[in-house]
CSV table of C-alpha atoms and ligand atoms in Angstrom, one decimal:
chain,number,residue,atom,x,y,z
A,1,MET,CA,0.0,0.0,0.0
A,2,LYS,CA,1.1,3.6,-0.6
A,3,VAL,CA,2.6,5.4,2.4
A,4,ALA,CA,-0.1,7.4,4.1
A,5,THR,CA,0.5,11.1,3.7
A,6,GLU,CA,-1.6,12.2,6.7
A,7,LYS,CA,-0.9,10.7,10.0
A,8,ALA,CA,-4.4,10.9,11.5
A,9,HIS,CA,-4.9,10.3,15.2
A,10,PHE,CA,-5.5,6.6,15.9
A,11,ASP,CA,-6.6,5.8,19.4
A,12,VAL,CA,-4.7,2.5,19.7
A,13,GLU,CA,-4.8,2.5,23.5
A,14,SER,CA,-8.6,2.4,23.5
A,15,ILE,CA,-8.7,-0.2,20.8
A,16,ARG,CA,-6.3,-2.4,22.8
A,17,LYS,CA,-8.8,-2.5,25.6
A,18,ASP,CA,-11.2,-4.5,23.3
A,19,PHE,CA,-8.7,-7.4,23.1
A,20,PRO,CA,-8.4,-9.2,26.5
A,21,ILE,CA,-5.5,-11.3,25.4
A,22,LEU,CA,-3.3,-8.3,24.9
A,23,SER,CA,-3.1,-7.7,28.6
A,24,ARG,CA,-1.8,-11.1,29.5
A,25,LYS,CA,1.8,-12.0,30.2
A,26,VAL,CA,3.8,-14.7,28.4
A,27,ASN,CA,6.9,-16.1,30.2
A,28,GLY,CA,6.6,-13.4,32.7
A,29,TYR,CA,6.6,-10.5,30.2
A,30,PRO,CA,3.7,-8.5,28.7
A,31,LEU,CA,2.7,-10.3,25.5
A,32,VAL,CA,3.9,-8.6,22.3
A,33,TYR,CA,1.9,-10.3,19.6
A,34,LEU,CA,3.5,-9.9,16.1
A,35,ASP,CA,2.1,-13.0,14.4
A,36,ASN,CA,-1.0,-11.5,13.0
A,37,ALA,CA,-0.5,-12.9,9.5
A,38,ALA,CA,-0.9,-16.4,11.0
A,39,THR,CA,-4.0,-15.4,13.0
A,40,SER,CA,-5.3,-12.2,14.4
A,41,GLN,CA,-6.5,-11.6,17.9
A,42,THR,CA,-10.2,-11.5,18.8
A,43,PRO,CA,-12.0,-8.4,20.3
A,44,GLN,CA,-14.4,-8.8,23.1
A,45,GLN,CA,-17.3,-7.9,20.8
A,46,VAL,CA,-16.6,-11.0,18.7
A,47,ILE,CA,-16.1,-13.2,21.8
A,48,ASN,CA,-19.5,-11.9,23.0
A,49,SER,CA,-21.1,-12.8,19.7
A,50,ILE,CA,-20.0,-16.4,20.1
A,51,THR,CA,-21.0,-16.6,23.8
A,52,ASN,CA,-24.3,-15.0,23.0
A,53,TYR,CA,-25.0,-17.6,20.3
A,54,TYR,CA,-24.3,-20.6,22.6
A,55,SER,CA,-26.0,-19.1,25.6
A,56,GLN,CA,-29.1,-17.7,23.9
A,57,TYR,CA,-30.0,-19.4,20.5
A,58,ASN,CA,-27.8,-22.4,19.8
A,59,SER,CA,-29.7,-24.5,17.3
A,60,ASN,CA,-29.4,-25.9,13.8
A,61,ILE,CA,-30.2,-23.7,10.8
A,62,HIS,CA,-32.4,-23.8,7.7
A,63,ARG,CA,-34.5,-26.7,9.0
A,64,GLY,CA,-36.3,-26.2,12.3
A,65,VAL,CA,-39.8,-24.6,12.6
A,66,HIS,CA,-39.0,-23.7,16.1
A,67,SER,CA,-38.1,-20.2,17.2
A,68,LEU,CA,-34.4,-20.8,18.1
A,69,SER,CA,-33.7,-22.3,14.7
A,70,GLN,CA,-35.4,-19.3,13.1
A,71,GLU,CA,-33.3,-16.9,15.2
A,72,ALA,CA,-30.1,-18.8,14.3
A,73,THR,CA,-31.0,-19.0,10.6
A,74,ASP,CA,-31.8,-15.2,10.5
A,75,ALA,CA,-28.5,-14.3,12.2
A,76,TYR,CA,-26.5,-16.6,9.9
A,77,GLU,CA,-28.1,-15.2,6.8
A,78,GLN,CA,-27.7,-11.7,8.1
A,79,ALA,CA,-24.0,-12.4,8.4
A,80,ARG,CA,-23.9,-13.6,4.8
A,81,ILE,CA,-25.4,-10.2,3.8
A,82,LYS,CA,-22.9,-8.3,5.9
A,83,ILE,CA,-20.1,-10.2,4.1
A,84,GLN,CA,-21.7,-9.6,0.7
A,85,LYS,CA,-21.9,-5.8,1.5
A,86,HIS,CA,-18.3,-5.7,2.8
A,87,PHE,CA,-16.8,-7.2,-0.3
A,88,ASN,CA,-19.5,-5.5,-2.5
A,89,ALA,CA,-20.7,-8.7,-4.1
A,90,GLU,CA,-23.7,-8.2,-6.3
A,91,LYS,CA,-25.8,-10.9,-4.7
A,92,SER,CA,-25.7,-12.7,-1.3
A,93,ASN,CA,-25.9,-16.1,-2.9
A,94,GLU,CA,-22.5,-15.4,-4.4
A,95,ILE,CA,-21.1,-15.8,-0.8
A,96,ILE,CA,-20.4,-19.4,0.2
A,97,PHE,CA,-19.5,-20.1,3.7
A,98,THR,CA,-16.4,-22.4,4.0
A,99,SER,CA,-14.1,-23.5,6.8
A,100,GLY,CA,-11.5,-21.0,5.5
A,101,THR,CA,-9.3,-20.1,2.6
A,102,THR,CA,-7.9,-23.6,2.2
A,103,HIS,CA,-11.4,-25.1,1.9
A,104,ALA,CA,-12.5,-22.4,-0.5
A,105,ILE,CA,-9.6,-23.0,-2.8
A,106,ASN,CA,-10.1,-26.8,-2.7
A,107,LEU,CA,-13.8,-26.3,-3.5
A,108,VAL,CA,-12.9,-24.4,-6.7
A,109,ALA,CA,-10.0,-26.6,-7.7
A,110,SER,CA,-12.2,-29.7,-7.3
A,111,GLY,CA,-15.0,-28.1,-9.4
A,112,PHE,CA,-12.6,-27.3,-12.3
A,113,THR,CA,-11.9,-31.1,-12.7
A,114,SER,CA,-14.9,-31.4,-15.1
A,115,LEU,CA,-14.1,-28.1,-16.8
A,116,LEU,CA,-10.5,-28.8,-17.9
A,117,GLU,CA,-9.0,-30.9,-20.6
A,118,LYS,CA,-5.5,-32.4,-21.0
A,119,GLY,CA,-3.1,-29.6,-22.2
A,120,ASP,CA,-5.2,-26.7,-20.7
A,121,GLU,CA,-3.0,-24.3,-18.8
A,122,LEU,CA,-3.2,-22.7,-15.4
A,123,VAL,CA,-1.1,-19.8,-14.2
A,124,VAL,CA,0.1,-19.4,-10.6
A,125,SER,CA,2.7,-17.1,-9.1
A,126,ALA,CA,6.0,-17.8,-7.3
A,127,LEU,CA,4.8,-15.9,-4.3
A,128,GLU,CA,2.0,-18.3,-3.2
A,129,HIS,CA,1.1,-20.0,0.1
A,130,HIS,CA,1.0,-23.8,-0.3
A,131,SER,CA,-2.7,-23.8,-0.1
A,132,ASN,CA,-2.8,-21.9,-3.4
A,133,ILE,CA,-0.4,-24.3,-5.0
A,134,VAL,CA,-1.2,-27.9,-3.9
A,135,PRO,CA,-4.9,-28.1,-4.6
A,136,TRP,CA,-4.1,-27.0,-8.2
A,137,GLN,CA,-1.3,-29.5,-8.6
A,138,MET,CA,-3.8,-32.2,-7.6
A,139,LEU,CA,-6.2,-30.8,-10.2
A,140,CYS,CA,-3.4,-31.0,-12.8
A,141,GLU,CA,-2.8,-34.6,-11.8
A,142,ARG,CA,-6.5,-35.4,-12.3
A,143,THR,CA,-6.9,-33.6,-15.6
A,144,GLY,CA,-3.6,-33.4,-17.4
A,145,ALA,CA,-3.6,-29.6,-17.2
A,146,ILE,CA,-0.3,-27.8,-17.0
A,147,MET,CA,0.7,-25.3,-14.4
A,148,LYS,CA,2.9,-22.3,-15.4
A,149,VAL,CA,4.6,-20.0,-12.8
A,150,ILE,CA,5.0,-16.2,-12.9
A,151,PRO,CA,8.5,-15.6,-11.6
A,152,MET,CA,9.4,-13.2,-8.8
A,153,ASN,CA,12.3,-10.8,-8.5
A,154,GLU,CA,14.7,-9.8,-5.8
A,155,HIS,CA,12.3,-7.2,-4.4
A,156,GLY,CA,9.6,-9.9,-3.9
A,157,MET,CA,7.5,-8.6,-6.8
A,158,LEU,CA,6.1,-10.5,-9.7
A,159,ASP,CA,7.5,-10.2,-13.2
A,160,LEU,CA,4.4,-8.9,-15.1
A,161,ALA,CA,6.1,-9.0,-18.5
A,162,GLU,CA,6.7,-12.7,-18.0
A,163,TYR,CA,3.1,-13.1,-16.9
A,164,GLU,CA,1.9,-11.7,-20.2
A,165,ASN,CA,4.1,-14.2,-22.0
A,166,LEU,CA,2.6,-17.1,-20.1
A,167,LEU,CA,-1.0,-16.2,-21.1
A,168,SER,CA,-2.5,-17.8,-24.2
A,169,GLU,CA,-5.8,-19.1,-25.5
A,170,LYS,CA,-4.9,-22.3,-23.6
A,171,THR,CA,-5.0,-20.5,-20.2
A,172,LYS,CA,-8.1,-21.4,-18.3
A,173,LEU,CA,-7.5,-20.0,-14.9
A,174,VAL,CA,-5.1,-17.7,-13.0
A,175,PHE,CA,-4.8,-17.9,-9.2
A,176,ILE,CA,-2.7,-15.5,-7.3
A,177,ASN,CA,-2.6,-14.0,-3.8
A,178,HIS,CA,-3.7,-10.4,-3.4
A,179,VAL,CA,-1.0,-10.0,-0.7
A,180,SER,CA,1.9,-12.4,-0.1
A,181,ASN,CA,1.9,-14.0,3.3
A,182,ALA,CA,5.7,-14.5,3.4
A,183,LEU,CA,6.7,-11.0,2.3
A,184,GLY,CA,3.7,-8.7,2.5
A,185,THR,CA,3.9,-7.7,-1.2
A,186,VAL,CA,0.6,-6.3,-2.5
A,187,ASN,CA,0.3,-7.7,-6.1
A,188,PRO,CA,-1.1,-5.5,-8.9
A,189,VAL,CA,-4.2,-7.6,-9.1
A,190,GLN,CA,-6.3,-5.2,-11.2
A,191,LYS,CA,-3.8,-5.5,-14.0
A,192,ILE,CA,-3.4,-9.3,-13.5
A,193,ILE,CA,-7.2,-9.7,-13.8
A,194,GLU,CA,-7.5,-7.5,-16.9
A,195,LYS,CA,-4.8,-9.4,-18.7
A,196,ALA,CA,-6.2,-12.8,-17.7
A,197,HIS,CA,-9.7,-11.8,-18.9
A,198,ALA,CA,-8.3,-10.5,-22.2
A,199,ALA,CA,-6.9,-14.0,-22.7
A,200,GLY,CA,-10.2,-15.6,-21.8
A,201,ALA,CA,-9.1,-17.0,-18.4
A,202,ALA,CA,-10.9,-16.8,-15.1
A,203,VAL,CA,-9.1,-15.5,-12.0
A,204,LEU,CA,-9.1,-16.6,-8.4
A,205,LEU,CA,-7.6,-14.2,-5.8
A,206,ASP,CA,-6.4,-15.6,-2.5
A,207,GLY,CA,-7.4,-12.7,-0.3
A,208,ALA,CA,-6.4,-14.3,3.0
A,209,GLN,CA,-3.6,-11.7,3.7
A,210,ALA,CA,-5.3,-8.8,2.0
A,211,ALA,CA,-8.7,-8.8,3.6
A,212,PRO,CA,-7.4,-7.8,7.1
A,213,HIS,CA,-5.9,-4.7,5.6
A,214,ILE,CA,-7.6,-3.8,2.3
A,215,LYS,CA,-11.3,-3.7,1.7
A,216,ALA,CA,-11.5,-5.5,-1.7
A,217,ASP,CA,-14.4,-4.6,-4.0
A,218,VAL,CA,-15.0,-7.8,-6.0
A,219,GLN,CA,-17.2,-6.0,-8.6
A,220,ALA,CA,-14.7,-3.2,-9.2
A,221,LEU,CA,-11.9,-5.8,-9.4
A,222,ASP,CA,-14.2,-7.9,-11.7
A,223,VAL,CA,-12.6,-10.9,-10.1
A,224,ASP,CA,-14.2,-14.3,-10.6
A,225,PHE,CA,-13.4,-15.9,-7.2
A,226,TYR,CA,-12.1,-14.3,-4.0
A,227,VAL,CA,-11.4,-16.3,-0.9
A,228,VAL,CA,-10.7,-15.3,2.7
A,229,SER,CA,-10.4,-16.7,6.3
A,230,ALA,CA,-12.2,-15.0,9.2
A,231,HIS,CA,-9.5,-15.8,11.7
A,232,LYS,CA,-7.1,-13.4,10.1
A,233,MET,CA,-9.5,-10.5,10.5
A,234,CYS,CA,-10.6,-10.6,14.1
A,235,GLY,CA,-13.0,-13.4,13.5
A,236,PRO,CA,-12.9,-17.0,14.8
A,237,THR,CA,-11.0,-20.0,13.3
A,238,GLY,CA,-12.8,-22.6,11.1
A,239,VAL,CA,-14.8,-20.2,9.0
A,240,GLY,CA,-14.2,-18.2,5.8
A,241,ILE,CA,-15.8,-17.5,2.5
A,242,LEU,CA,-15.6,-18.2,-1.2
A,243,TYR,CA,-17.0,-15.3,-3.3
A,244,GLY,CA,-17.7,-16.5,-6.8
A,245,LYS,CA,-19.5,-14.8,-9.7
A,246,GLU,CA,-23.0,-16.4,-9.9
A,247,GLU,CA,-22.3,-17.6,-13.4
A,248,TRP,CA,-19.1,-19.4,-12.3
A,249,LEU,CA,-20.7,-20.9,-9.2
A,250,ASN,CA,-23.5,-22.3,-11.3
A,251,LYS,CA,-21.0,-23.9,-13.7
A,252,LEU,CA,-19.1,-25.7,-10.9
A,253,PRO,CA,-20.5,-29.0,-9.5
A,254,PRO,CA,-21.1,-29.4,-5.8
A,255,TYR,CA,-17.9,-30.1,-3.7
A,256,GLN,CA,-19.5,-32.3,-1.1
A,257,GLY,CA,-22.7,-34.2,-0.9
A,258,GLY,CA,-24.9,-34.3,2.1
A,259,GLY,CA,-27.8,-32.7,3.9
A,260,GLU,CA,-28.9,-29.1,3.1
A,261,MET,CA,-27.3,-29.1,-0.4
A,262,ILE,CA,-30.1,-31.0,-2.2
A,263,ALA,CA,-33.4,-30.2,-3.8
A,264,THR,CA,-34.7,-33.8,-4.0
A,265,VAL,CA,-33.1,-37.2,-3.2
A,266,THR,CA,-34.1,-40.6,-4.5
A,267,PHE,CA,-31.9,-43.6,-4.9
A,268,GLU,CA,-32.2,-43.1,-8.7
A,269,LYS,CA,-31.3,-39.4,-8.8
A,270,THR,CA,-30.6,-36.4,-6.6
A,271,THR,CA,-31.0,-32.8,-7.7
A,272,TYR,CA,-29.1,-30.1,-6.0
A,273,ALA,CA,-30.2,-27.0,-4.2
A,274,ASP,CA,-29.7,-23.5,-5.6
A,275,LEU,CA,-26.8,-21.2,-4.6
A,276,PRO,CA,-25.4,-20.8,-2.0
A,277,HIS,CA,-26.7,-24.1,-0.4
A,278,LYS,CA,-25.4,-26.3,-3.3
A,279,PHE,CA,-21.9,-25.7,-1.8
A,280,GLU,CA,-22.9,-25.9,1.9
A,281,ALA,CA,-23.5,-29.5,2.7
A,282,GLY,CA,-23.9,-30.4,6.4
A,283,THR,CA,-24.2,-28.3,9.5
A,284,PRO,CA,-21.8,-25.4,9.2
A,285,ASN,CA,-19.9,-23.4,11.8
A,286,ILE,CA,-23.0,-21.4,12.7
A,287,SER,CA,-21.6,-19.3,15.5
A,288,GLY,CA,-18.4,-18.8,13.5
A,289,GLY,CA,-20.3,-17.4,10.5
A,290,ILE,CA,-22.3,-15.0,12.7
A,291,ALA,CA,-19.1,-14.0,14.5
A,292,PHE,CA,-17.4,-13.3,11.2
A,293,GLY,CA,-20.1,-10.8,10.3
A,294,ASP,CA,-19.6,-9.2,13.7
A,295,ALA,CA,-15.8,-9.1,13.2
A,296,LEU,CA,-16.4,-7.2,10.0
A,297,ASP,CA,-18.7,-4.8,11.8
A,298,TYR,CA,-16.0,-4.3,14.4
A,299,MET,CA,-13.3,-3.5,11.8
A,300,ASN,CA,-15.6,-1.3,9.7
A,301,THR,CA,-16.5,0.7,12.8
A,302,ILE,CA,-12.8,1.6,13.2
A,303,GLY,CA,-12.5,2.0,9.4
A,304,PHE,CA,-10.3,0.2,6.9
A,305,ASP,CA,-8.7,3.5,5.7
A,306,LYS,CA,-7.7,4.3,9.3
A,307,ILE,CA,-6.4,0.8,9.9
A,308,ALA,CA,-4.3,0.8,6.7
A,309,ALA,CA,-2.8,4.3,7.4
A,310,TYR,CA,-1.9,3.3,11.0
A,311,GLU,CA,-0.4,0.0,10.0
A,312,GLN,CA,1.7,1.7,7.3
A,313,GLU,CA,3.0,4.0,10.1
A,314,LEU,CA,4.0,0.9,12.1
A,315,LEU,CA,5.6,-0.6,9.0
A,316,GLU,CA,7.7,2.4,8.3
A,317,TYR,CA,8.7,2.8,12.0
A,318,ALA,CA,9.6,-0.9,12.3
A,319,THR,CA,11.5,-1.0,9.0
A,320,GLU,CA,13.6,1.9,9.9
A,321,LYS,CA,14.4,0.6,13.4
A,322,LEU,CA,15.2,-3.0,12.2
A,323,LEU,CA,17.5,-1.8,9.5
A,324,LYS,CA,19.7,-0.3,12.2
A,325,ILE,CA,20.5,-3.8,13.4
A,326,GLU,CA,23.8,-4.7,11.8
A,327,GLY,CA,23.6,-7.7,9.4
A,328,LEU,CA,19.8,-7.6,9.2
A,329,ARG,CA,18.3,-8.2,5.8
A,330,ILE,CA,14.7,-7.7,4.9
A,331,TYR,CA,13.1,-9.9,2.3
A,332,GLY,CA,10.3,-8.3,0.3
A,333,VAL,CA,10.8,-4.6,-0.3
A,334,SER,CA,8.0,-3.9,-2.7
A,335,GLU,CA,6.8,-0.3,-2.6
A,336,GLU,CA,3.3,-1.5,-2.0
A,337,LYS,CA,3.3,-3.9,1.0
A,338,THR,CA,1.2,-4.6,4.1
A,339,ALA,CA,2.7,-4.4,7.6
A,340,VAL,CA,4.7,-7.6,7.3
A,341,ILE,CA,8.5,-7.8,7.7
A,342,SER,CA,10.4,-11.0,6.8
A,343,PHE,CA,14.0,-10.9,7.8
A,344,ASN,CA,17.2,-12.7,8.8
A,345,ILE,CA,20.1,-11.5,10.9
A,346,GLY,CA,23.4,-12.6,9.4
A,347,GLU,CA,23.7,-16.4,9.4
A,348,ILE,CA,21.6,-16.9,12.6
A,349,HIS,CA,18.9,-19.5,12.1
A,350,PRO,CA,15.4,-17.8,12.3
A,351,TYR,CA,14.2,-20.5,14.7
A,352,ASP,CA,16.8,-19.6,17.3
A,353,ILE,CA,15.8,-16.0,17.2
A,354,GLY,CA,12.1,-16.9,17.5
A,355,THR,CA,12.8,-19.1,20.5
A,356,ILE,CA,14.8,-16.5,22.4
A,357,ILE,CA,12.4,-13.7,21.9
A,358,ASP,CA,9.5,-15.9,22.9
A,359,LYS,CA,11.2,-16.2,26.3
A,360,LEU,CA,10.7,-12.4,26.4
A,361,GLY,CA,7.0,-12.6,25.6
A,362,ILE,CA,7.3,-11.8,21.9
A,363,ALA,CA,5.4,-13.9,19.3
A,364,VAL,CA,6.6,-14.0,15.7
A,365,ARG,CA,6.6,-16.7,13.1
A,366,THR,CA,9.8,-18.4,11.9
A,367,GLY,CA,10.4,-20.8,9.1
A,368,HIS,CA,9.2,-21.0,5.5
A,369,HIS,CA,5.7,-19.7,6.2
A,370,CYS,CA,4.1,-22.3,4.0
A,371,ALA,CA,5.7,-20.6,1.0
A,372,GLN,CA,8.7,-22.8,0.3
A,373,PRO,CA,9.1,-21.5,-3.4
A,374,VAL,CA,9.7,-18.0,-2.0
A,375,MET,CA,12.4,-19.3,0.4
A,376,ASP,CA,13.9,-21.3,-2.5
A,377,TYR,CA,14.1,-18.2,-4.6
A,378,TYR,CA,16.2,-16.5,-1.9
A,379,LYS,CA,18.1,-19.8,-1.2
A,380,ILE,CA,17.3,-19.6,2.5
A,381,PRO,CA,15.6,-22.1,4.8
A,382,GLY,CA,13.3,-19.5,6.2
A,383,THR,CA,12.9,-16.1,7.8
A,384,VAL,CA,11.7,-14.4,11.0
A,385,ARG,CA,8.4,-12.8,10.2
A,386,ALA,CA,6.9,-10.0,12.2
A,387,SER,CA,3.4,-9.1,11.1
A,388,PHE,CA,1.6,-6.2,12.6
A,389,ALA,CA,-2.0,-5.4,13.2
A,390,PHE,CA,-3.9,-2.2,14.0
A,391,TYR,CA,-3.7,-2.9,17.8
A,392,ASN,CA,0.1,-3.0,17.9
A,393,THR,CA,2.1,0.0,19.1
A,394,LYS,CA,5.4,1.7,18.4
A,395,ALA,CA,6.4,0.9,22.0
A,396,GLU,CA,6.0,-2.8,21.2
A,397,ILE,CA,8.2,-2.4,18.2
A,398,ASP,CA,10.9,-0.9,20.5
A,399,THR,CA,10.6,-3.9,22.8
A,400,PHE,CA,10.9,-6.2,19.8
A,401,VAL,CA,14.0,-4.5,18.5
A,402,GLU,CA,15.7,-4.5,21.9
A,403,ALA,CA,14.9,-8.3,22.2
A,404,LEU,CA,16.4,-8.9,18.8
A,405,GLU,CA,19.6,-7.1,19.8
A,406,LYS,CA,19.8,-9.4,22.9
A,407,ALA,CA,19.2,-12.5,20.8
A,408,LYS,CA,21.8,-11.4,18.3
A,409,LYS,CA,24.4,-11.0,21.1
A,410,MET,CA,23.6,-14.4,22.5
A,411,LEU,CA,23.7,-16.2,19.1
A,412,SER,CA,26.7,-14.5,17.4
B,501,7TS,N1,-3.5,-18.2,1.7
B,501,7TS,C1,-2.6,-17.3,2.3
B,501,7TS,C2,-2.1,-16.2,1.5
B,501,7TS,C3,-2.3,-17.4,3.6
B,501,7TS,O1,-1.5,-16.6,4.2
B,501,7TS,C4,-2.9,-18.5,4.4
B,501,7TS,C5,-2.5,-18.8,5.8
B,501,7TS,C6,-3.8,-19.4,3.7
B,501,7TS,C7,-4.0,-19.2,2.4
B,501,7TS,C8,-4.5,-20.5,4.4
B,501,7TS,O2,-5.4,-20.0,5.3
B,501,7TS,P1,-6.3,-21.0,6.2
B,501,7TS,O3,-7.1,-20.1,7.1
B,501,7TS,O4,-7.1,-21.8,5.3
B,501,7TS,O5,-5.3,-21.8,6.9
B,501,7TS,N2,-1.3,-18.2,6.2
B,501,7TS,C9,-0.7,-18.4,7.3
B,501,7TS,C10,0.5,-17.8,7.6
B,501,7TS,O6,1.1,-16.9,6.9
B,501,7TS,N3,1.0,-18.2,8.8
B,501,7TS,O7,0.1,-19.1,9.3
B,501,7TS,C11,-0.9,-19.2,8.4
């Protein structure tokens, strides 16, 4: 994202009071939680939403005549509408509840089995999380389709000229993350979508790392599929969505068979329910879906513009401070990036740094971040990744940098 020009006041101290976990201690030190790209923390408003569901109207949806079931169904469908509005989908039946991004990608990849022929081509990028690689490799094995990879460069950005060379009339689908989880790079998705459509290919954007920071407008993007996980944006784990254009979702066969996804069942033939139920077999994560809607309300009340501007301030502050540590190298220096910093210090193994600073109450992720091709590009086993959220502070960054200096002394 572009650097914010105006540093508007952001009342982080009052926001932090919404997150009970932020006041706990870890290993005797105040928790400094910098692993937000793995999962974000949960505000009391969202915790209350889950408690309220289980203490007031826990029941199965879409089937009971009784009042509790009606209340639960209304709340769940209301959440679907909140999500539709948030991502500006044209219709609420284009929002399919899933267990998360991984499930959503697998749903689409499975559906494409019947739409591809041997020799068809798929385009992926070198920057992907494994969940946007492996389901498609499995699809290629089933169909004989071929996967082509857009290369990345030293800055952690995609080579768009090479992307254009990869596109042809054989290309059926392009799948790319909106934001890279390992490096924070914001990809030029509008251009990527335009070029894919010009070649006649559909596009799936993995929005798992973008949605907590950028309010995507699926109609403005004209994207065919957009997938996210609630747990990266103040919601609970085990729930997410697949947005798909209605015409595409109608073309894909159901992913799983079971209750709630049928119109009629006989042993001779079953007919399927309309969207969105065709893709929602079985009892879903009801409280999770409702809480996802409430998490979006929570973030929208603060405002995505304000969140993005504040996180950019944190990113600039942390980048400047970290670069003062001798021997520290940051991977991923795209001009447009979210508040993620992946780095190594000299030859020190990232795991050792992570372990030492954990003893000081600081949570970061270390390793390949489920993006091994990115690590292979840089010829490293992994990095230390600090990923910031709107409830982090500059004081926490200072604590983090001091802890890194200590770790460096111990390990050099
Ligand atoms: N896509 C991207 C870009 C991701 O960052 C992740 C999770 C996923 C897909 C999978 O999401 P899930 O909710 O289905 O598991 N990324 C990370 C991470 O960076 N650290 O831990 C999980």
